[in-house]
Amino acid sequence: MADCIFCKIVAGEIPAKVVFEDEAVLAFEDLNPQAPEHVLVIPKKHIATLNDLSAEDAPVIGAMSRAAARIAHDRGFAEIGYRTVMNCNEHGGQTVYHIHMHVLAGRALSWPPG
Ligand code: 5GP
Ligand code: ZN
């Protein structure tokens, strides 16, 4: 997608602090962190929202979750804990329309979310 910020990060056209990459996903630090640790895990393929996830593309969600767990292990917060979040559309708080999994850690996170 030509005008998608996250596709531009995948293409290397916009810089990002990459923390993990494999054939299916890319993970990088959030520009505006909401916790001491805030990483975004995205599929390399453009998928606008969770509502647009096809059966064919569904395995990428597993790849994103596995990447999140690996990042948590590598960055040392797997045991103390962390939160993964995927926002969908307006009421979900989605602002970038290329699906992404937030990985938040480094403080005790409150529940329910605001
Ligand atoms: P959403 O609100 O869609 O769930 O989350 C989008 C996230 O992307 C936000 O946390 C925001 O800070 C982050 N973000 C937006 N633009 C950029 C960017 O150009 N680089 C990085 N690293 N993060 C971005
Ligand atoms: Zn995209």
XYZ file of C-alpha atoms and ligand atoms in Angstrom:
139
model
C 0.000 0.000 0.000
C 1.673 3.150 -1.260
C 0.426 5.521 1.446
C 0.700 3.163 4.430
C 3.249 4.187 7.100
C 3.886 0.604 8.193
C 4.355 -0.664 4.619
C 6.943 2.134 4.262
C 8.710 0.872 7.389
C 8.698 -2.683 5.937
C 10.163 -1.272 2.704
C 12.851 0.648 4.626
C 11.503 3.991 3.363
C 10.807 5.237 6.919
C 13.332 4.479 9.666
C 12.342 2.408 12.676
C 14.134 0.825 15.616
C 13.697 -2.806 14.544
C 13.861 -5.357 17.360
C 12.824 -8.551 15.525
C 12.256 -9.728 11.976
C 11.445 -12.978 10.202
C 9.918 -13.828 6.840
C 6.374 -12.953 7.925
C 6.639 -10.195 10.548
C 8.594 -7.107 11.555
C 8.764 -5.671 15.091
C 9.950 -2.208 16.041
C 9.747 0.252 18.911
C 6.637 2.448 19.050
C 7.337 6.115 18.273
C 5.136 7.257 21.173
C 5.589 4.624 23.886
C 2.755 4.097 26.385
C 4.895 1.998 28.744
C 8.646 1.627 29.439
C 8.613 -1.153 26.826
C 6.342 -0.647 23.807
C 6.981 -2.661 20.665
C 4.746 -3.041 17.610
C 4.640 -6.359 15.748
C 3.278 -6.139 12.211
C 2.807 -8.532 9.309
C 4.987 -7.670 6.335
C 1.871 -8.065 4.203
C -0.567 -5.149 4.245
C -3.809 -6.061 6.032
C -5.827 -2.974 6.969
C -7.789 -4.204 9.999
C -8.548 -7.427 11.845
C -11.873 -7.416 9.955
C -9.902 -7.877 6.735
C -8.033 -10.984 7.886
C -8.680 -13.833 5.414
C -8.466 -17.523 6.295
C -5.365 -17.665 4.113
C -3.678 -14.882 6.103
C -4.818 -16.077 9.546
C -1.515 -17.856 10.378
C 0.217 -14.479 10.480
C -1.579 -13.762 13.780
C 0.143 -16.819 15.270
C 3.454 -15.597 13.893
C 2.833 -12.176 15.496
C 2.027 -13.754 18.877
C 5.106 -15.970 18.726
C 7.230 -12.935 17.836
C 5.760 -11.066 20.828
C 6.656 -13.938 23.168
C 10.159 -14.124 21.775
C 10.642 -10.366 22.130
C 9.372 -10.617 25.730
C 11.906 -13.353 26.425
C 14.786 -11.544 24.710
C 14.039 -8.225 26.426
C 13.646 -9.892 29.819
C 9.986 -9.261 30.674
C 8.428 -12.618 29.775
C 8.266 -13.804 33.386
C 7.102 -10.590 35.071
C 4.527 -10.160 32.319
C 3.330 -8.007 29.495
C 0.231 -7.195 27.449
C -0.517 -7.650 23.763
C -3.233 -5.491 22.208
C -4.683 -5.214 18.712
C -6.962 -2.224 18.197
C -9.638 -2.393 15.483
C -11.308 0.610 13.873
C -12.537 3.798 15.510
C -13.903 2.547 18.828
C -10.963 0.187 19.220
C -8.598 3.140 18.970
C -6.923 2.107 15.704
C -5.017 4.977 14.087
C -2.727 3.127 11.659
C -4.642 0.953 9.195
C -2.117 -1.870 8.838
C -2.741 -4.428 11.565
C -0.280 -4.420 14.444
C 0.107 -6.028 17.831
C 1.170 -3.718 20.637
C 3.531 -5.372 23.141
C 3.489 -3.352 26.369
C 5.610 -4.008 29.434
C 7.842 -2.502 32.092
C 5.108 -1.463 34.527
C 1.977 -3.018 36.039
C -0.747 -2.295 33.483
C -4.239 -1.446 34.687
C -7.424 -3.230 33.702
C -9.966 -2.481 32.309
C -8.375 -0.309 29.627
C -9.674 3.217 29.192
P -3.039 2.169 16.977
O -3.559 3.419 17.626
O -3.385 2.154 15.492
O -3.424 0.908 17.679
O -1.460 2.222 17.114
C -0.625 2.860 16.202
C 0.702 3.023 16.884
O 1.671 3.321 15.893
C 0.746 4.156 17.901
O 1.113 3.627 19.166
C 1.779 5.122 17.347
O 2.579 5.701 18.348
C 2.594 4.239 16.413
N 3.169 4.922 15.281
C 2.516 5.756 14.401
N 3.365 6.160 13.442
C 4.562 5.569 13.696
C 5.832 5.596 13.042
O 6.028 6.249 12.007
N 6.831 4.866 13.619
C 6.633 4.116 14.744
N 7.698 3.446 15.219
N 5.451 4.067 15.381
C 4.437 4.782 14.866
Zn 0.511 -1.342 5.125
